[in-house]
mmCIF file of C-alpha atoms in Angstrom:
data_model
loop_
_atom_site.group_PDB
_atom_site.id
_atom_site.type_symbol
_atom_site.label_atom_id
_atom_site.label_comp_id
_atom_site.label_asym_id
_atom_site.label_seq_id
_atom_site.Cartn_x
_atom_site.Cartn_y
_atom_site.Cartn_z
ATOM 1 C CA UNK A 1 0.070 3.462 -0.446
ATOM 2 C CA UNK A 2 -1.507 3.686 -3.741
ATOM 3 C CA UNK A 3 0.713 2.187 -6.324
ATOM 4 C CA UNK A 4 -1.345 1.731 -8.890
ATOM 5 C CA UNK A 5 0.224 1.912 -12.561
ATOM 6 C CA UNK A 6 3.527 2.916 -10.380
ATOM 7 C CA UNK A 7 6.724 1.507 -11.857
ATOM 8 C CA UNK A 8 8.579 -0.441 -8.841
ATOM 9 C CA UNK A 9 12.275 -2.131 -9.422
ATOM 10 C CA UNK A 10 12.272 -5.194 -7.250
ATOM 11 C CA UNK A 11 16.386 -6.589 -6.922
ATOM 12 C CA UNK A 12 16.038 -10.403 -6.436
ATOM 13 C CA UNK A 13 13.424 -13.067 -7.138
ATOM 14 C CA UNK A 14 13.682 -15.966 -4.748
ATOM 15 C CA UNK A 15 12.066 -16.417 -1.572
ATOM 16 C CA UNK A 16 13.557 -12.680 0.450
ATOM 17 C CA UNK A 17 11.755 -10.985 -2.766
ATOM 18 C CA UNK A 18 8.957 -13.114 -3.903
ATOM 19 C CA UNK A 19 5.900 -12.440 -1.542
ATOM 20 C CA UNK A 20 7.090 -8.684 -2.186
ATOM 21 C CA UNK A 21 6.662 -9.259 -5.885
ATOM 22 C CA UNK A 22 3.198 -10.398 -4.763
ATOM 23 C CA UNK A 23 2.442 -7.492 -2.371
ATOM 24 C CA UNK A 24 3.234 -5.209 -5.121
ATOM 25 C CA UNK A 25 0.915 -6.725 -8.158
ATOM 26 C CA UNK A 26 -1.254 -6.963 -5.855
ATOM 27 C CA UNK A 27 -1.539 -3.466 -4.818
ATOM 28 C CA UNK A 28 -1.550 -3.296 -8.914
ATOM 29 C CA UNK A 29 2.332 -1.584 -9.082
ATOM 30 C CA UNK A 30 4.355 -2.233 -12.519
ATOM 31 C CA UNK A 31 6.904 -4.080 -11.350
ATOM 32 C CA UNK A 32 10.310 -4.532 -12.894
ATOM 33 C CA UNK A 33 12.590 -7.450 -11.297
ATOM 34 C CA UNK A 34 16.173 -7.839 -11.264
ATOM 35 C CA UNK A 35 18.078 -11.027 -10.581
ATOM 36 C CA UNK A 36 20.067 -13.931 -12.422
ATOM 37 C CA UNK A 37 17.921 -16.674 -11.297
ATOM 38 C CA UNK A 38 14.483 -16.640 -10.179
ATOM 39 C CA UNK A 39 11.531 -18.739 -8.520
ATOM 40 C CA UNK A 40 9.622 -20.610 -10.849
ATOM 41 C CA UNK A 41 6.620 -18.366 -9.680
ATOM 42 C CA UNK A 42 8.317 -15.490 -9.918
ATOM 43 C CA UNK A 43 9.315 -17.019 -14.149
ATOM 44 C CA UNK A 44 5.699 -17.728 -14.278
ATOM 45 C CA UNK A 45 4.746 -14.343 -13.697
ATOM 46 C CA UNK A 46 6.962 -13.530 -16.215
ATOM 47 C CA UNK A 47 6.378 -16.196 -18.989
ATOM 48 C CA UNK A 48 2.269 -14.341 -18.167
ATOM 49 C CA UNK A 49 3.533 -10.583 -18.370
ATOM 50 C CA UNK A 50 2.769 -9.828 -15.022
ATOM 51 C CA UNK A 51 5.981 -8.717 -14.582
ATOM 52 C CA UNK A 52 9.177 -7.952 -16.173
ATOM 53 C CA UNK A 53 12.117 -10.093 -15.320
ATOM 54 C CA UNK A 54 15.775 -8.752 -16.492
ATOM 55 C CA UNK A 55 17.730 -11.899 -16.484
ATOM 56 C CA UNK A 56 20.915 -10.475 -14.747
ATOM 57 C CA UNK A 57 22.870 -9.319 -11.904
ATOM 58 C CA UNK A 58 21.853 -5.657 -10.247
ATOM 59 C CA UNK A 59 23.959 -2.464 -11.409
ATOM 60 C CA UNK A 60 24.044 1.277 -10.517
ATOM 61 C CA UNK A 61 21.386 2.933 -12.412
ATOM 62 C CA UNK A 62 19.065 0.206 -12.123
ATOM 63 C CA UNK A 63 16.470 2.149 -10.248
ATOM 64 C CA UNK A 64 16.195 4.970 -13.083
ATOM 65 C CA UNK A 65 12.678 6.403 -13.015
ATOM 66 C CA UNK A 66 11.162 3.931 -10.175
ATOM 67 C CA UNK A 67 9.052 5.227 -7.929
ATOM 68 C CA UNK A 68 10.057 2.566 -5.268
ATOM 69 C CA UNK A 69 12.161 -0.422 -4.626
ATOM 70 C CA UNK A 70 12.624 -3.062 -3.367
ATOM 71 C CA UNK A 71 16.573 -4.906 -2.103
ATOM 72 C CA UNK A 72 15.140 -8.635 -1.784
ATOM 73 C CA UNK A 73 18.594 -10.646 -2.365
ATOM 74 C CA UNK A 74 20.482 -12.554 -0.345
ATOM 75 C CA UNK A 75 23.890 -10.874 -0.417
ATOM 76 C CA UNK A 76 23.475 -7.814 1.704
ATOM 77 C CA UNK A 77 26.371 -5.681 0.386
ATOM 78 C CA UNK A 78 23.777 -5.753 -2.929
ATOM 79 C CA UNK A 79 20.414 -4.902 -0.655
ATOM 80 C CA UNK A 80 22.683 -1.758 0.463
ATOM 81 C CA UNK A 81 23.917 -0.668 -2.645
ATOM 82 C CA UNK A 82 20.496 -0.728 -4.206
ATOM 83 C CA UNK A 83 19.418 1.291 -0.999
ATOM 84 C CA UNK A 84 22.662 3.787 -1.690
ATOM 85 C CA UNK A 85 20.899 4.422 -5.230
ATOM 86 C CA UNK A 86 17.427 5.087 -3.830
ATOM 87 C CA UNK A 87 18.364 7.675 -1.564
ATOM 88 C CA UNK A 88 20.567 9.324 -3.570
ATOM 89 C CA UNK A 89 17.296 9.390 -5.898
ATOM 90 C CA UNK A 90 15.026 10.145 -3.528
ATOM 91 C CA UNK A 91 13.273 6.652 -4.300
ATOM 92 C CA UNK A 92 11.403 4.835 -1.502
ATOM 93 C CA UNK A 93 13.214 1.773 -0.650
ATOM 94 C CA UNK A 94 12.825 -1.522 1.317
ATOM 95 C CA UNK A 95 15.624 -3.803 2.373
ATOM 96 C CA UNK A 96 13.875 -6.572 2.702
ATOM 97 C CA UNK A 97 14.660 -7.807 6.852
ATOM 98 C CA UNK A 98 17.092 -5.307 7.135
ATOM 99 C CA UNK A 99 15.082 -2.072 8.992
ATOM 100 C CA UNK A 100 18.244 0.581 8.956
ATOM 101 C CA UNK A 101 17.739 0.303 5.160
ATOM 102 C CA UNK A 102 14.380 0.435 5.342
ATOM 103 C CA UNK A 103 11.938 3.368 4.164
ATOM 104 C CA UNK A 104 9.091 1.743 4.411
ATOM 105 C CA UNK A 105 8.112 -1.676 5.722
ATOM 106 C CA UNK A 106 5.569 -4.297 4.477
ATOM 107 C CA UNK A 107 3.003 -5.074 6.666
ATOM 108 C CA UNK A 108 1.127 -8.692 7.491
ATOM 109 C CA UNK A 109 -2.463 -7.495 5.893
ATOM 110 C CA UNK A 110 -5.608 -9.005 6.659
ATOM 111 C CA UNK A 111 -8.142 -8.154 4.194
ATOM 112 C CA UNK A 112 -12.378 -8.719 4.163
ATOM 113 C CA UNK A 113 -12.617 -6.749 0.275
ATOM 114 C CA UNK A 114 -12.090 -3.258 1.139
ATOM 115 C CA UNK A 115 -11.705 -3.456 4.862
ATOM 116 C CA UNK A 116 -7.972 -3.751 5.428
ATOM 117 C CA UNK A 117 -6.277 -4.325 8.791
ATOM 118 C CA UNK A 118 -2.127 -3.990 8.898
ATOM 119 C CA UNK A 119 0.170 -5.201 11.557
ATOM 120 C CA UNK A 120 3.727 -3.852 11.254
ATOM 121 C CA UNK A 121 6.409 -4.441 13.972
ATOM 122 C CA UNK A 122 8.902 -2.087 12.417
ATOM 123 C CA UNK A 123 10.841 -4.629 11.028
ATOM 124 C CA UNK A 124 11.498 -6.029 14.431
ATOM 125 C CA UNK A 125 9.544 -9.483 14.447
ATOM 126 C CA UNK A 126 7.981 -10.279 10.913
ATOM 127 C CA UNK A 127 6.906 -13.640 12.575
ATOM 128 C CA UNK A 128 4.731 -11.480 15.457
ATOM 129 C CA UNK A 129 3.393 -10.039 13.202
ATOM 130 C CA UNK A 130 2.364 -12.726 11.238
ATOM 131 C CA UNK A 131 1.505 -14.814 14.095
ATOM 132 C CA UNK A 132 -1.025 -11.832 14.929
ATOM 133 C CA UNK A 133 -1.903 -11.626 11.194
ATOM 134 C CA UNK A 134 -3.528 -15.338 11.928
ATOM 135 C CA UNK A 135 -5.306 -14.699 15.206
ATOM 136 C CA UNK A 136 -6.989 -11.260 13.643
ATOM 137 C CA UNK A 137 -7.755 -13.262 10.524
ATOM 138 C CA UNK A 138 -9.678 -16.125 12.740
ATOM 139 C CA UNK A 139 -11.848 -13.380 14.200
ATOM 140 C CA UNK A 140 -12.656 -11.485 12.199
ATOM 141 C CA UNK A 141 -16.063 -12.380 10.567
ATOM 142 C CA UNK A 142 -15.681 -13.965 7.149
ATOM 143 C CA UNK A 143 -18.644 -11.417 5.798
ATOM 144 C CA UNK A 144 -16.899 -8.080 7.077
ATOM 145 C CA UNK A 145 -15.780 -7.046 3.033
ATOM 146 C CA UNK A 146 -19.872 -6.718 2.421
ATOM 147 C CA UNK A 147 -20.785 -5.398 5.864
ATOM 148 C CA UNK A 148 -18.167 -2.660 5.092
ATOM 149 C CA UNK A 149 -19.328 -1.928 1.631
ATOM 150 C CA UNK A 150 -23.464 -2.063 2.326
ATOM 151 C CA UNK A 151 -22.262 0.468 5.638
ATOM 152 C CA UNK A 152 -21.062 2.727 2.829
ATOM 153 C CA UNK A 153 -23.802 2.947 1.113
ATOM 154 C CA UNK A 154 -25.657 3.932 3.844
ATOM 155 C CA UNK A 155 -23.279 5.965 5.103
ATOM 156 C CA UNK A 156 -23.934 8.083 1.762
ATOM 157 C CA UNK A 157 -27.105 7.975 2.061
ATOM 158 C CA UNK A 158 -27.016 10.419 5.554
ATOM 159 C CA UNK A 159 -24.419 12.410 3.913
ATOM 160 C CA UNK A 160 -26.954 13.327 1.382
ATOM 161 C CA UNK A 161 -30.086 13.316 3.763
ATOM 162 C CA UNK A 162 -28.360 16.040 6.296
ATOM 163 C CA UNK A 163 -26.027 18.615 6.931
ATOM 164 C CA UNK A 164 -23.202 18.346 8.890
ATOM 165 C CA UNK A 165 -23.685 18.457 12.106
ATOM 166 C CA UNK A 166 -22.179 17.129 15.687
ATOM 167 C CA UNK A 167 -25.662 14.954 15.825
ATOM 168 C CA UNK A 168 -25.149 13.620 12.047
ATOM 169 C CA UNK A 169 -21.612 12.420 13.261
ATOM 170 C CA UNK A 170 -23.370 10.472 16.056
ATOM 171 C CA UNK A 171 -25.021 9.209 14.056
ATOM 172 C CA UNK A 172 -22.473 7.734 11.847
ATOM 173 C CA UNK A 173 -20.503 6.193 14.515
ATOM 174 C CA UNK A 174 -24.101 4.356 15.934
ATOM 175 C CA UNK A 175 -24.834 3.076 12.606
ATOM 176 C CA UNK A 176 -20.653 1.528 12.415
ATOM 177 C CA UNK A 177 -21.919 -0.357 15.856
ATOM 178 C CA UNK A 178 -24.782 -2.106 14.556
ATOM 179 C CA UNK A 179 -25.385 -4.566 11.826
ATOM 180 C CA UNK A 180 -25.950 -3.108 8.175
ATOM 181 C CA UNK A 181 -28.015 -5.116 5.103
ATOM 182 C CA UNK A 182 -28.518 -3.726 1.321
ATOM 183 C CA UNK A 183 -32.422 -4.660 2.076
ATOM 184 C CA UNK A 184 -34.219 -1.042 2.035
ATOM 185 C CA UNK A 185 -35.764 -2.419 5.698
ATOM 186 C CA UNK A 186 -32.338 -2.451 7.710
ATOM 187 C CA UNK A 187 -32.652 -1.211 10.820
ATOM 188 C CA UNK A 188 -29.481 0.837 10.738
ATOM 189 C CA UNK A 189 -31.078 2.696 7.292
ATOM 190 C CA UNK A 190 -34.041 2.791 9.042
ATOM 191 C CA UNK A 191 -32.547 4.589 12.378
ATOM 192 C CA UNK A 192 -30.384 6.653 9.683
ATOM 193 C CA UNK A 193 -33.809 7.843 8.003
ATOM 194 C CA UNK A 194 -36.170 8.309 10.875
ATOM 195 C CA UNK A 195 -33.020 10.716 12.373
ATOM 196 C CA UNK A 196 -33.205 12.643 9.017
ATOM 197 C CA UNK A 197 -36.759 13.481 9.492
ATOM 198 C CA UNK A 198 -36.318 14.675 13.190
ATOM 199 C CA UNK A 199 -33.404 16.469 12.070
ATOM 200 C CA UNK A 200 -35.297 18.365 8.897
ATOM 201 C CA UNK A 201 -39.260 18.836 11.572
#
């Protein structure tokens, strides 16, 4: 989901909500946190101007204008009140660790640049999602982001050289299985150019 610049409200600022706040900031959302107390890390974000912290308890109407809401308090009644307001106003809501009261889930994510692998258990077992994330993270090459960037450049070259066809589609799949580099003599790049010349004959 693209959240850049979108207003998001997080109710809660403790252990439950902290990682969700960080996830929203990583997605470049505009984050408002509502909580009487906050973890030191959340207070630091507010002091740095990265979030807006309203230091008080949640009250009905706090979601006005929000695109997305997170109910992350340790009090189920408050979380469900947040969810009820969100539902009434057609605002997406995640009540942390309470799957029946979630419109979406925060997946465990492995990132290498623009390459992202998200693991979700639909709220059934966040512990399993975390374990799988660690396993995938250990198995995924460290240069996966750079490889993807070069693969994207090569794909754009192929699209510019060759009209849409089944052979072009097959070539793109073939190139995704090979090592790609940024050099002119990159084997995959040479394959792509030779293929385009053959098609042009």
